[in-house]
C-alpha atoms as a printed R data frame, in Angstrom:
    type eleno elety resid chain resno       x       y       z
1   ATOM     1    CA   UNK     A     1 111.413 110.653 123.835
2   ATOM     2    CA   UNK     A     2 108.484 112.475 125.586
3   ATOM     3    CA   UNK     A     3 105.807 110.634 127.412
4   ATOM     4    CA   UNK     A     4 103.302 110.587 124.665
5   ATOM     5    CA   UNK     A     5 105.621 109.382 122.220
6   ATOM     6    CA   UNK     A     6 106.448 106.266 124.648
7   ATOM     7    CA   UNK     A     7 102.652 105.448 125.119
8   ATOM     8    CA   UNK     A     8 102.284 105.722 121.419
9   ATOM     9    CA   UNK     A     9 105.227 103.426 120.291
10  ATOM    10    CA   UNK     A    10 104.246 101.030 122.904
11  ATOM    11    CA   UNK     A    11 100.575 101.102 121.300
12  ATOM    12    CA   UNK     A    12 101.825 100.473 117.683
13  ATOM    13    CA   UNK     A    13 103.596  97.338 118.757
14  ATOM    14    CA   UNK     A    14 100.348  96.465 120.731
15  ATOM    15    CA   UNK     A    15  98.695  97.059 117.271
16  ATOM    16    CA   UNK     A    16 100.856  94.581 115.646
17  ATOM    17    CA   UNK     A    17 100.150  92.039 118.462
18  ATOM    18    CA   UNK     A    18  96.222  92.455 117.832
19  ATOM    19    CA   UNK     A    19  96.979  92.127 114.004
20  ATOM    20    CA   UNK     A    20  98.793  88.877 114.867
21  ATOM    21    CA   UNK     A    21  96.242  87.177 116.674
22  ATOM    22    CA   UNK     A    22  93.356  88.053 113.989
23  ATOM    23    CA   UNK     A    23  95.853  86.488 111.511
24  ATOM    24    CA   UNK     A    24  96.292  83.347 113.646
25  ATOM    25    CA   UNK     A    25  92.168  83.327 114.163
26  ATOM    26    CA   UNK     A    26  91.866  83.617 110.176
27  ATOM    27    CA   UNK     A    27  94.201  80.329 109.766
28  ATOM    28    CA   UNK     A    28  92.507  78.492 112.128
29  ATOM    29    CA   UNK     A    29  89.259  78.954 110.264
30  ATOM    30    CA   UNK     A    30  91.156  77.653 107.328
31  ATOM    31    CA   UNK     A    31  93.625  74.891 108.887
32  ATOM    32    CA   UNK     A    32  93.467  72.212 111.603
33  ATOM    33    CA   UNK     A    33  95.175  73.689 114.397
34  ATOM    34    CA   UNK     A    34  94.114  71.445 117.280
35  ATOM    35    CA   UNK     A    35  96.105  73.296 119.779
36  ATOM    36    CA   UNK     A    36  94.578  76.753 119.626
37  ATOM    37    CA   UNK     A    37  91.205  77.176 121.376
38  ATOM    38    CA   UNK     A    38  89.569  79.449 118.514
39  ATOM    39    CA   UNK     A    39  86.878  80.786 121.022
40  ATOM    40    CA   UNK     A    40  89.529  81.520 123.878
41  ATOM    41    CA   UNK     A    41  92.101  83.199 121.203
42  ATOM    42    CA   UNK     A    42  88.956  85.651 120.126
43  ATOM    43    CA   UNK     A    43  88.529  86.341 123.546
44  ATOM    44    CA   UNK     A    44  92.131  87.850 123.809
45  ATOM    45    CA   UNK     A    45  92.203  89.289 120.500
46  ATOM    46    CA   UNK     A    46  88.924  91.502 121.184
47  ATOM    47    CA   UNK     A    47  89.986  92.561 124.922
48  ATOM    48    CA   UNK     A    48  93.846  93.320 123.736
49  ATOM    49    CA   UNK     A    49  92.550  95.408 120.737
50  ATOM    50    CA   UNK     A    50  90.287  97.379 122.856
51  ATOM    51    CA   UNK     A    51  92.686  97.848 126.255
52  ATOM    52    CA   UNK     A    52  96.064  97.631 124.548
53  ATOM    53    CA   UNK     A    53  95.928  99.425 121.188
54  ATOM    54    CA   UNK     A    54  92.452 101.691 121.326
55  ATOM    55    CA   UNK     A    55  92.118 102.480 124.853
56  ATOM    56    CA   UNK     A    56  96.050 103.028 125.239
57  ATOM    57    CA   UNK     A    57  96.250 105.275 121.991
58  ATOM    58    CA   UNK     A    58  93.018 107.350 122.658
59  ATOM    59    CA   UNK     A    59  93.615 108.105 126.377
60  ATOM    60    CA   UNK     A    60  97.269 108.883 125.756
61  ATOM    61    CA   UNK     A    61  96.418 111.380 123.214
62  ATOM    62    CA   UNK     A    62  93.498 113.266 124.986
63  ATOM    63    CA   UNK     A    63  95.425 113.570 128.001
64  ATOM    64    CA   UNK     A    64  98.613 114.477 126.806
65  ATOM    65    CA   UNK     A    65  96.920 116.928 123.850
66  ATOM    66    CA   UNK     A    66  94.234 118.182 125.566
67  ATOM    67    CA   UNK     A    67  94.730 118.665 129.284
68  ATOM    68    CA   UNK     A    68  97.352 121.791 129.779
69  ATOM    69    CA   UNK     A    69 100.976 120.179 130.906
70  ATOM    70    CA   UNK     A    70 100.552 121.562 134.410
71  ATOM    71    CA   UNK     A    71  98.124 118.610 134.838
72  ATOM    72    CA   UNK     A    72  99.243 116.008 132.562
73  ATOM    73    CA   UNK     A    73 102.431 115.738 133.962
74  ATOM    74    CA   UNK     A    74 101.263 114.627 137.343
75  ATOM    75    CA   UNK     A    75 102.915 111.039 138.116
76  ATOM    76    CA   UNK     A    76  99.249 109.817 138.658
77  ATOM    77    CA   UNK     A    77  98.859 109.624 134.731
78  ATOM    78    CA   UNK     A    78 101.857 107.401 134.276
79  ATOM    79    CA   UNK     A    79 100.750 104.943 136.916
80  ATOM    80    CA   UNK     A    80  97.232 105.013 135.433
81  ATOM    81    CA   UNK     A    81  98.318 104.338 131.941
82  ATOM    82    CA   UNK     A    82 101.057 101.633 133.455
83  ATOM    83    CA   UNK     A    83  98.061  99.826 135.134
84  ATOM    84    CA   UNK     A    84  96.113 100.011 131.741
85  ATOM    85    CA   UNK     A    85  99.114  98.319 130.125
86  ATOM    86    CA   UNK     A    86  99.831  95.546 132.933
87  ATOM    87    CA   UNK     A    87  96.036  94.498 132.855
88  ATOM    88    CA   UNK     A    88  95.741  94.541 129.010
89  ATOM    89    CA   UNK     A    89  98.686  92.449 128.775
90  ATOM    90    CA   UNK     A    90  97.374  90.266 131.729
91  ATOM    91    CA   UNK     A    91  94.166  89.640 129.277
92  ATOM    92    CA   UNK     A    92  96.364  88.879 126.656
93  ATOM    93    CA   UNK     A    93  97.832  86.045 128.535
94  ATOM    94    CA   UNK     A    94  95.312  84.657 130.484
95  ATOM    95    CA   UNK     A    95  92.319  84.298 128.099
96  ATOM    96    CA   UNK     A    96  94.425  81.789 125.684
97  ATOM    97    CA   UNK     A    97  95.383  79.879 128.549
98  ATOM    98    CA   UNK     A    98  92.090  79.722 130.238
99  ATOM    99    CA   UNK     A    99  89.020  81.428 128.537
100 ATOM   100    CA   UNK     A   100  87.052  83.190 131.074
101 ATOM   101    CA   UNK     A   101  88.842  81.758 134.154
102 ATOM   102    CA   UNK     A   102  89.716  83.283 137.482
103 ATOM   103    CA   UNK     A   103  93.309  85.396 136.008
104 ATOM   104    CA   UNK     A   104  91.418  86.741 132.751
105 ATOM   105    CA   UNK     A   105  88.224  87.759 135.060
106 ATOM   106    CA   UNK     A   106  90.772  89.254 137.633
107 ATOM   107    CA   UNK     A   107  92.677  91.390 134.966
108 ATOM   108    CA   UNK     A   108  89.668  92.400 133.418
109 ATOM   109    CA   UNK     A   109  88.058  93.544 136.718
110 ATOM   110    CA   UNK     A   110  91.413  95.366 137.640
111 ATOM   111    CA   UNK     A   111  91.525  97.292 134.012
112 ATOM   112    CA   UNK     A   112  88.033  98.427 134.423
113 ATOM   113    CA   UNK     A   113  88.711 100.096 137.977
114 ATOM   114    CA   UNK     A   114  91.751 101.539 136.272
115 ATOM   115    CA   UNK     A   115  89.362 103.188 133.938
116 ATOM   116    CA   UNK     A   116  87.183 104.476 136.684
117 ATOM   117    CA   UNK     A   117  90.218 106.183 138.397
118 ATOM   118    CA   UNK     A   118  91.303 107.753 135.065
119 ATOM   119    CA   UNK     A   119  87.746 108.902 134.577
120 ATOM   120    CA   UNK     A   120  87.647 110.688 137.960
121 ATOM   121    CA   UNK     A   121  91.368 112.558 137.788
122 ATOM   122    CA   UNK     A   122  90.989 113.241 133.766
123 ATOM   123    CA   UNK     A   123  87.468 114.831 134.125
124 ATOM   124    CA   UNK     A   124  88.479 116.827 137.254
125 ATOM   125    CA   UNK     A   125  91.575 118.025 135.254
126 ATOM   126    CA   UNK     A   126  89.679 118.779 132.255
127 ATOM   127    CA   UNK     A   127  87.217 121.348 133.733
128 ATOM   128    CA   UNK     A   128  90.179 123.115 135.293
129 ATOM   129    CA   UNK     A   129  91.805 123.539 131.635
130 ATOM   130    CA   UNK     A   130  90.558 126.295 129.474
131 ATOM   131    CA   UNK     A   131  89.571 124.267 126.284
132 ATOM   132    CA   UNK     A   132  86.865 125.203 123.606
133 ATOM   133    CA   UNK     A   133  83.064 123.738 124.458
134 ATOM   134    CA   UNK     A   134  82.796 121.261 122.006
135 ATOM   135    CA   UNK     A   135  86.029 119.625 122.839
136 ATOM   136    CA   UNK     A   136  85.401 119.631 126.715
137 ATOM   137    CA   UNK     A   137  81.630 118.316 125.557
138 ATOM   138    CA   UNK     A   138  83.292 115.514 123.482
139 ATOM   139    CA   UNK     A   139  86.188 114.496 125.794
140 ATOM   140    CA   UNK     A   140  83.898 114.328 128.886
141 ATOM   141    CA   UNK     A   141  81.383 112.417 127.111
142 ATOM   142    CA   UNK     A   142  84.137 110.022 125.719
143 ATOM   143    CA   UNK     A   143  85.364 109.203 129.226
144 ATOM   144    CA   UNK     A   144  81.998 108.922 130.685
145 ATOM   145    CA   UNK     A   145  80.569 106.529 128.171
146 ATOM   146    CA   UNK     A   146  83.880 104.135 128.771
147 ATOM   147    CA   UNK     A   147  83.034 103.991 132.146
148 ATOM   148    CA   UNK     A   148  79.341 103.512 131.705
149 ATOM   149    CA   UNK     A   149  80.063 100.383 129.208
150 ATOM   150    CA   UNK     A   150  81.261  98.446 132.101
151 ATOM   151    CA   UNK     A   151  77.917  97.619 132.821
152 ATOM   152    CA   UNK     A   152  77.993  95.160 130.149
153 ATOM   153    CA   UNK     A   153  80.961  93.093 131.511
154 ATOM   154    CA   UNK     A   154  79.371  93.269 134.980
155 ATOM   155    CA   UNK     A   155  76.004  91.929 133.780
156 ATOM   156    CA   UNK     A   156  77.655  88.982 131.606
157 ATOM   157    CA   UNK     A   157  79.676  88.439 135.107
158 ATOM   158    CA   UNK     A   158  76.422  88.239 136.943
159 ATOM   159    CA   UNK     A   159  75.160  85.829 134.214
160 ATOM   160    CA   UNK     A   160  77.995  83.614 134.917
161 ATOM   161    CA   UNK     A   161  77.984  83.726 138.291
162 ATOM   162    CA   UNK     A   162  74.294  82.631 138.670
163 ATOM   163    CA   UNK     A   163  74.585  80.123 135.667
164 ATOM   164    CA   UNK     A   164  71.737  82.208 134.019
165 ATOM   165    CA   UNK     A   165  70.384  80.895 130.473
166 ATOM   166    CA   UNK     A   166  68.854  84.379 129.672
167 ATOM   167    CA   UNK     A   167  69.879  84.683 126.207
168 ATOM   168    CA   UNK     A   168  68.204  88.206 125.833
169 ATOM   169    CA   UNK     A   169  69.952  89.765 128.497
170 ATOM   170    CA   UNK     A   170  73.164  88.201 127.479
171 ATOM   171    CA   UNK     A   171  73.226  89.485 123.999
172 ATOM   172    CA   UNK     A   172  71.613  93.053 125.210
173 ATOM   173    CA   UNK     A   173  74.969  93.256 127.871
174 ATOM   174    CA   UNK     A   174  77.328  92.680 124.641
175 ATOM   175    CA   UNK     A   175  75.621  95.117 122.474
176 ATOM   176    CA   UNK     A   176  75.366  97.590 125.470
177 ATOM   177    CA   UNK     A   177  79.253  97.321 126.001
178 ATOM   178    CA   UNK     A   178  80.193  97.344 122.315
179 ATOM   179    CA   UNK     A   179  77.633 100.176 121.561
180 ATOM   180    CA   UNK     A   180  78.834 102.728 124.231
181 ATOM   181    CA   UNK     A   181  82.609 101.700 123.395
182 ATOM   182    CA   UNK     A   182  82.260 101.887 119.798
183 ATOM   183    CA   UNK     A   183  79.574 104.717 119.434
184 ATOM   184    CA   UNK     A   184  80.094 106.513 122.559
185 ATOM   185    CA   UNK     A   185  83.916 106.312 123.861
186 ATOM   186    CA   UNK     A   186  85.920 105.724 120.753
187 ATOM   187    CA   UNK     A   187  83.951 107.874 118.462
188 ATOM   188    CA   UNK     A   188  83.529 110.953 120.810
189 ATOM   189    CA   UNK     A   189  87.414 110.355 121.714
190 ATOM   190    CA   UNK     A   190  88.308 111.140 118.004
191 ATOM   191    CA   UNK     A   191  86.308 114.318 117.402
192 ATOM   192    CA   UNK     A   192  87.706 115.843 120.371
193 ATOM   193    CA   UNK     A   193  91.032 115.241 119.164
194 ATOM   194    CA   UNK     A   194  90.085 116.548 115.793
195 ATOM   195    CA   UNK     A   195  88.096 119.533 117.006
196 ATOM   196    CA   UNK     A   196  91.050 120.326 119.549
197 ATOM   197    CA   UNK     A   197  93.247 120.312 116.546
198 ATOM   198    CA   UNK     A   198  91.259 122.883 114.858
199 ATOM   199    CA   UNK     A   199  91.532 125.303 117.587
200 ATOM   200    CA   UNK     A   200  87.962 126.413 117.211
201 ATOM   201    CA   UNK     A   201  84.527 126.294 118.778
202 ATOM   202    CA   UNK     A   202  82.127 127.707 116.112
203 ATOM   203    CA   UNK     A   203  78.414 127.156 116.132
204 ATOM   204    CA   UNK     A   204  78.167 124.453 113.771
205 ATOM   205    CA   UNK     A   205  80.969 122.187 116.249
206 ATOM   206    CA   UNK     A   206  79.171 122.994 119.222
207 ATOM   207    CA   UNK     A   207  75.959 121.912 117.847
208 ATOM   208    CA   UNK     A   208  77.915 118.668 116.412
209 ATOM   209    CA   UNK     A   209  79.143 117.762 119.596
210 ATOM   210    CA   UNK     A   210  75.604 118.192 121.255
211 ATOM   211    CA   UNK     A   211  74.180 116.045 118.898
212 ATOM   212    CA   UNK     A   212  76.958 113.332 118.638
213 ATOM   213    CA   UNK     A   213  76.703 113.278 122.732
214 ATOM   214    CA   UNK     A   214  72.633 113.046 122.707
215 ATOM   215    CA   UNK     A   215  72.855 110.188 119.973
216 ATOM   216    CA   UNK     A   216  74.721 108.031 121.750
217 ATOM   217    CA   UNK     A   217  72.162 106.536 124.836
218 ATOM   218    CA   UNK     A   218  68.974 106.698 122.656
219 ATOM   219    CA   UNK     A   219  70.658 105.025 119.632
220 ATOM   220    CA   UNK     A   220  71.843 102.275 122.043
221 ATOM   221    CA   UNK     A   221  68.311 100.993 121.837
222 ATOM   222    CA   UNK     A   222  68.310 100.356 118.095
223 ATOM   223    CA   UNK     A   223  70.576  97.162 119.070
224 ATOM   224    CA   UNK     A   224  67.918  95.897 121.570
225 ATOM   225    CA   UNK     A   225  65.187  95.630 118.602
226 ATOM   226    CA   UNK     A   226  66.475  92.435 117.640
227 ATOM   227    CA   UNK     A   227  64.258  90.676 120.416
228 ATOM   228    CA   UNK     A   228  61.037  92.619 119.534
229 ATOM   229    CA   UNK     A   229  60.970  94.668 122.510
230 ATOM   230    CA   UNK     A   230  57.796  97.228 123.674
231 ATOM   231    CA   UNK     A   231  56.476 100.544 122.398
232 ATOM   232    CA   UNK     A   232  58.742 102.497 124.736
233 ATOM   233    CA   UNK     A   233  61.734 100.996 123.719
234 ATOM   234    CA   UNK     A   234  60.966 101.257 119.946
235 ATOM   235    CA   UNK     A   235  60.298 105.063 120.247
236 ATOM   236    CA   UNK     A   236  63.650 105.580 122.125
237 ATOM   237    CA   UNK     A   237  65.076 103.795 119.342
238 ATOM   238    CA   UNK     A   238  63.554 105.936 116.711
239 ATOM   239    CA   UNK     A   239  64.542 109.098 118.317
240 ATOM   240    CA   UNK     A   240  68.348 107.655 118.402
241 ATOM   241    CA   UNK     A   241  68.143 106.892 114.865
242 ATOM   242    CA   UNK     A   242  66.852 110.684 114.002
243 ATOM   243    CA   UNK     A   243  69.753 111.970 116.152
244 ATOM   244    CA   UNK     A   244  72.217 109.701 114.425
245 ATOM   245    CA   UNK     A   245  71.096 111.215 110.928
246 ATOM   246    CA   UNK     A   246  71.169 114.637 112.525
247 ATOM   247    CA   UNK     A   247  74.301 114.591 113.933
248 ATOM   248    CA   UNK     A   248  75.402 113.229 110.504
249 ATOM   249    CA   UNK     A   249  74.085 115.991 108.763
250 ATOM   250    CA   UNK     A   250  75.891 118.714 111.306
251 ATOM   251    CA   UNK     A   251  79.030 116.452 110.357
252 ATOM   252    CA   UNK     A   252  78.813 117.757 106.917
253 ATOM   253    CA   UNK     A   253  77.843 121.259 107.935
254 ATOM   254    CA   UNK     A   254  80.623 121.504 110.308
255 ATOM   255    CA   UNK     A   255  82.852 119.935 107.316
256 ATOM   256    CA   UNK     A   256  81.982 122.986 105.162
257 ATOM   257    CA   UNK     A   257  83.726 125.394 107.900
258 ATOM   258    CA   UNK     A   258  86.932 122.918 108.618
259 ATOM   259    CA   UNK     A   259  87.515 121.830 104.711
260 ATOM   260    CA   UNK     A   260  89.964 124.667 104.133
261 ATOM   261    CA   UNK     A   261  91.966 123.152 107.063
262 ATOM   262    CA   UNK     A   262  92.572 120.048 105.553
263 ATOM   263    CA   UNK     A   263  95.125 121.966 102.696
264 ATOM   264    CA   UNK     A   264  97.577 122.306 105.488
265 ATOM   265    CA   UNK     A   265  97.682 118.745 106.409
266 ATOM   266    CA   UNK     A   266 100.279 116.310 105.401
267 ATOM   267    CA   UNK     A   267  99.141 114.738 102.090
268 ATOM   268    CA   UNK     A   268  99.349 111.262 103.332
269 ATOM   269    CA   UNK     A   269  97.486 112.049 106.612
270 ATOM   270    CA   UNK     A   270  94.872 113.924 104.370
271 ATOM   271    CA   UNK     A   271  94.294 110.979 102.594
272 ATOM   272    CA   UNK     A   272  93.747 108.620 105.511
273 ATOM   273    CA   UNK     A   273  91.756 111.093 107.462
274 ATOM   274    CA   UNK     A   274  89.406 111.198 104.578
275 ATOM   275    CA   UNK     A   275  88.769 107.460 104.589
276 ATOM   276    CA   UNK     A   276  88.286 107.337 108.249
277 ATOM   277    CA   UNK     A   277  85.948 110.172 107.975
278 ATOM   278    CA   UNK     A   278  83.996 108.599 105.097
279 ATOM   279    CA   UNK     A   279  83.887 105.402 107.495
280 ATOM   280    CA   UNK     A   280  82.376 107.055 110.242
281 ATOM   281    CA   UNK     A   281  79.590 108.348 107.771
282 ATOM   282    CA   UNK     A   282  78.925 104.650 106.628
283 ATOM   283    CA   UNK     A   283  79.075 103.868 110.404
284 ATOM   284    CA   UNK     A   284  76.280 106.311 111.025
285 ATOM   285    CA   UNK     A   285  73.821 105.837 108.372
286 ATOM   286    CA   UNK     A   286  74.558 101.863 108.522
287 ATOM   287    CA   UNK     A   287  73.426 102.344 112.188
288 ATOM   288    CA   UNK     A   288  70.485 104.702 111.733
289 ATOM   289    CA   UNK     A   289  69.101 102.202 108.981
290 ATOM   290    CA   UNK     A   290  68.614  99.368 111.208
291 ATOM   291    CA   UNK     A   291  65.828 101.139 112.973
292 ATOM   292    CA   UNK     A   292  63.711  99.685 109.886
293 ATOM   293    CA   UNK     A   293  62.219  96.451 111.199
294 ATOM   294    CA   UNK     A   294  63.120  94.012 108.347
295 ATOM   295    CA   UNK     A   295  66.663  95.395 107.915
296 ATOM   296    CA   UNK     A   296  67.430  95.127 111.557
297 ATOM   297    CA   UNK     A   297  66.105  91.606 112.103
298 ATOM   298    CA   UNK     A   298  67.849  90.527 109.013
299 ATOM   299    CA   UNK     A   299  71.397  92.254 110.181
300 ATOM   300    CA   UNK     A   300  71.256  91.317 114.099
301 ATOM   301    CA   UNK     A   301  71.150  87.770 112.728
302 ATOM   302    CA   UNK     A   302  74.208  87.894 110.386
303 ATOM   303    CA   UNK     A   303  77.301  87.524 111.817
304 ATOM   304    CA   UNK     A   304  79.549  88.492 109.060
305 ATOM   305    CA   UNK     A   305  77.735  91.690 108.704
306 ATOM   306    CA   UNK     A   306  77.976  92.442 112.742
307 ATOM   307    CA   UNK     A   307  81.709  91.452 112.436
308 ATOM   308    CA   UNK     A   308  82.471  93.682 109.184
309 ATOM   309    CA   UNK     A   309  80.560  96.848 110.929
310 ATOM   310    CA   UNK     A   310  82.829  96.291 114.150
311 ATOM   311    CA   UNK     A   311  85.938  96.126 111.716
312 ATOM   312    CA   UNK     A   312  84.638  99.267 109.715
313 ATOM   313    CA   UNK     A   313  84.628 101.039 112.999
314 ATOM   314    CA   UNK     A   314  87.473  99.713 114.764
315 ATOM   315    CA   UNK     A   315  89.818  99.792 111.805
316 ATOM   316    CA   UNK     A   316  88.275 101.613 109.185
317 ATOM   317    CA   UNK     A   317  87.588 104.619 111.390
318 ATOM   318    CA   UNK     A   318  89.043 104.864 114.657
319 ATOM   319    CA   UNK     A   319  92.713 103.065 113.793
320 ATOM   320    CA   UNK     A   320  93.115 104.923 110.284
321 ATOM   321    CA   UNK     A   321  92.124 108.185 111.988
322 ATOM   322    CA   UNK     A   322  94.771 107.550 114.776
323 ATOM   323    CA   UNK     A   323  97.560 106.614 111.760
324 ATOM   324    CA   UNK     A   324  96.609 109.973 110.530
325 ATOM   325    CA   UNK     A   325  97.149 111.609 113.599
326 ATOM   326    CA   UNK     A   326 100.371 109.992 114.182
327 ATOM   327    CA   UNK     A   327 101.759 111.254 110.865
328 ATOM   328    CA   UNK     A   328 100.526 114.672 111.224
329 ATOM   329    CA   UNK     A   329 102.020 115.016 114.523
330 ATOM   330    CA   UNK     A   330 105.337 113.307 113.297
331 ATOM   331    CA   UNK     A   331 104.930 110.300 115.813
332 ATOM   332    CA   UNK     A   332 104.719 108.544 112.677
333 ATOM   333    CA   UNK     A   333 107.593 109.710 110.035
334 ATOM   334    CA   UNK     A   334 106.799 110.046 106.540
335 ATOM   335    CA   UNK     A   335 109.598 108.002 105.209
336 ATOM   336    CA   UNK     A   336 109.116 105.493 102.243
337 ATOM   337    CA   UNK     A   337 108.759 102.228 104.076
338 ATOM   338    CA   UNK     A   338 106.255 103.520 106.594
339 ATOM   339    CA   UNK     A   339 104.202 105.042 103.993
340 ATOM   340    CA   UNK     A   340 104.217 101.431 101.996
341 ATOM   341    CA   UNK     A   341 103.570  99.739 105.099
342 ATOM   342    CA   UNK     A   342 100.313 101.788 105.983
343 ATOM   343    CA   UNK     A   343  99.260 101.274 102.480
344 ATOM   344    CA   UNK     A   344  99.311  97.664 102.725
345 ATOM   345    CA   UNK     A   345  97.562  98.037 106.090
346 ATOM   346    CA   UNK     A   346  94.854 100.087 104.423
347 ATOM   347    CA   UNK     A   347  94.652  97.432 101.639
348 ATOM   348    CA   UNK     A   348  94.055  94.759 104.214
349 ATOM   349    CA   UNK     A   349  91.269  96.864 105.756
350 ATOM   350    CA   UNK     A   350  89.419  97.316 102.240
351 ATOM   351    CA   UNK     A   351  89.795  93.482 101.822
352 ATOM   352    CA   UNK     A   352  88.431  92.627 104.837
353 ATOM   353    CA   UNK     A   353  85.278  94.770 104.775
354 ATOM   354    CA   UNK     A   354  84.478  93.966 101.086
355 ATOM   355    CA   UNK     A   355  84.809  90.140 101.925
356 ATOM   356    CA   UNK     A   356  82.766  90.354 105.367
357 ATOM   357    CA   UNK     A   357  80.204  92.076 103.509
358 ATOM   358    CA   UNK     A   358  79.909  89.905 100.811
359 ATOM   359    CA   UNK     A   359  79.856  87.046 103.003
360 ATOM   360    CA   UNK     A   360  76.775  88.604 104.758
361 ATOM   361    CA   UNK     A   361  75.018  89.181 101.249
362 ATOM   362    CA   UNK     A   362  75.412  85.558 100.898
363 ATOM   363    CA   UNK     A   363  74.462  84.464 103.874
364 ATOM   364    CA   UNK     A   364  70.773  86.586 103.430
365 ATOM   365    CA   UNK     A   365  70.795  85.002 100.000
366 ATOM   366    CA   UNK     A   366  71.386  81.505 101.188
367 ATOM   367    CA   UNK     A   367  74.601  81.252  99.438
368 ATOM   368    CA   UNK     A   368  78.195  80.568 100.563
369 ATOM   369    CA   UNK     A   369  81.720  80.130  99.322
370 ATOM   370    CA   UNK     A   370  84.666  78.568 101.382
371 ATOM   371    CA   UNK     A   371  86.451  81.029  98.981
372 ATOM   372    CA   UNK     A   372  85.648  84.034 101.402
373 ATOM   373    CA   UNK     A   373  87.930  82.318 104.246
374 ATOM   374    CA   UNK     A   374  90.951  82.391 101.875
375 ATOM   375    CA   UNK     A   375  90.282  86.068 101.289
376 ATOM   376    CA   UNK     A   376  90.029  86.871 104.841
377 ATOM   377    CA   UNK     A   377  93.070  85.359 105.427
378 ATOM   378    CA   UNK     A   378  94.979  87.107 102.884
379 ATOM   379    CA   UNK     A   379  93.258  90.541 104.539
380 ATOM   380    CA   UNK     A   380  94.386  89.426 107.929
381 ATOM   381    CA   UNK     A   381  98.062  88.787 106.364
382 ATOM   382    CA   UNK     A   382  97.955  92.013 104.912
383 ATOM   383    CA   UNK     A   383  96.868  93.983 108.519
384 ATOM   384    CA   UNK     A   384  99.602  91.734 110.072
385 ATOM   385    CA   UNK     A   385 102.404  92.867 107.750
386 ATOM   386    CA   UNK     A   386 101.252  96.389 107.444
387 ATOM   387    CA   UNK     A   387 101.121  96.459 111.075
388 ATOM   388    CA   UNK     A   388 104.472  95.053 111.550
389 ATOM   389    CA   UNK     A   389 106.439  96.995 108.854
390 ATOM   390    CA   UNK     A   390 104.999 100.194 110.558
391 ATOM   391    CA   UNK     A   391 106.459  99.287 113.765
392 ATOM   392    CA   UNK     A   392 109.889  97.777 112.542
393 ATOM   393    CA   UNK     A   393 110.090 100.981 110.214
394 ATOM   394    CA   UNK     A   394 109.467 103.502 113.066
395 ATOM   395    CA   UNK     A   395 111.806 101.643 115.531
396 ATOM   396    CA   UNK     A   396 114.680 102.084 112.995
397 ATOM   397    CA   UNK     A   397 113.763 105.726 112.320
398 ATOM   398    CA   UNK     A   398 113.560 106.675 116.171
399 ATOM   399    CA   UNK     A   399 116.701 104.938 116.990
400 ATOM   400    CA   UNK     A   400 118.954 106.224 113.993
401 ATOM   401    CA   UNK     A   401 117.213 109.245 112.246
402 ATOM   402    CA   UNK     A   402 114.948 110.882 114.558
403 ATOM   403    CA   UNK     A   403 117.102 112.679 116.706
404 ATOM   404    CA   UNK     A   404 118.989 114.325 113.639
405 ATOM   405    CA   UNK     A   405 115.485 115.070 112.060
406 ATOM   406    CA   UNK     A   406 114.113 118.682 112.503
407 ATOM   407    CA   UNK     A   407 111.739 118.710 109.866
408 ATOM   408    CA   UNK     A   408 108.665 117.375 111.496
409 ATOM   409    CA   UNK     A   409 106.976 120.239 112.887
410 ATOM   410    CA   UNK     A   410 104.535 120.020 115.962
411 ATOM   411    CA   UNK     A   411 100.911 118.720 115.438
412 ATOM   412    CA   UNK     A   412  99.400 122.489 115.225
413 ATOM   413    CA   UNK     A   413 102.218 124.427 113.883
414 ATOM   414    CA   UNK     A   414 101.005 125.132 110.168
415 ATOM   415    CA   UNK     A   415  97.484 125.633 111.716
416 ATOM   416    CA   UNK     A   416  98.434 128.036 114.252
417 ATOM   417    CA   UNK     A   417 100.563 130.162 111.655
418 ATOM   418    CA   UNK     A   418  97.510 130.188 109.488
419 ATOM   419    CA   UNK     A   419  95.230 131.442 112.047
420 ATOM   420    CA   UNK     A   420  98.073 134.416 113.038
């Protein structure tokens, strides 16, 4: 088992843990479970989803795929990923036990400093690598926004230390962190991987990479409109909305050029990747439309819609793209049990999104139903069952069948053959 396989296998186990925590949270909403602190478990769920699943998986992929082997085989990367994992598990254990207590804060802080170290080593090696311009732009931007996002947690730590009651700064710190993670780090890393897979740097890809990078900071100001800021902030937010729309437009232009390559993908990877990319488009359009004052004010006070949007990005876009990548590259097998598990997981995502947005629209219309909690519980059960079955299926495959299976091709085999 090579380095990348090892970290991805660990990340998949962590995805199962994330899904289990999500299911427990849904159970807490429907049943009386007095020994579970909902808020503390929610912190553990969100921190571990970011650190133990998405961050670990994305950083492992961009390191061992994009960085040449003479650089990524350096021991420093092994220690950095070990540091990420240790602190992610530290947050997983400490947050349910004490909430934002001493140990949870220490593990969260150490996690951020490990990411600083990763950013320094990775960018230094990236600029010594002969990769295409759009990939370099997107990978650099992803790691840079990952680093900048720490401004959010440090602001929250300041508010906590000073016992401040500044609700505007508190919410802006959360929105800043989430925006730079979701729309900066996660999104740019996914497209760095996609364009690296294509092994091309045509003009549409370069324009898309520039626009997507340029849209991140200005579009962050859309998240600040909930507290009716001044004219300058509104102008920046409008610019961010325009850049977001332009990014989507160039995505479709780029898609016209790369569409022939979808024909060489594994059939299941193709279907999942298209769902993921459709989620990306929905996410971008949704984000751009919140510039409309009446719509933005309604959405930023609507918790189900906000949670639905966050899950759309984290599950519908990022997680599904990662699963498609794993299938195409052979990190996940195409055996029937794995395919079934993936579709169970996707069913959970769809049910979760439909229920949350229906719940959100019910909130707007001043209508509510307790039935939605049962639907969310069913969605949580599907997500956990799917993730658990994927992990079990792949564990059996890796231990029993993979050493004798020569049918899986390297990630870029078909594409390189086509280009030849």
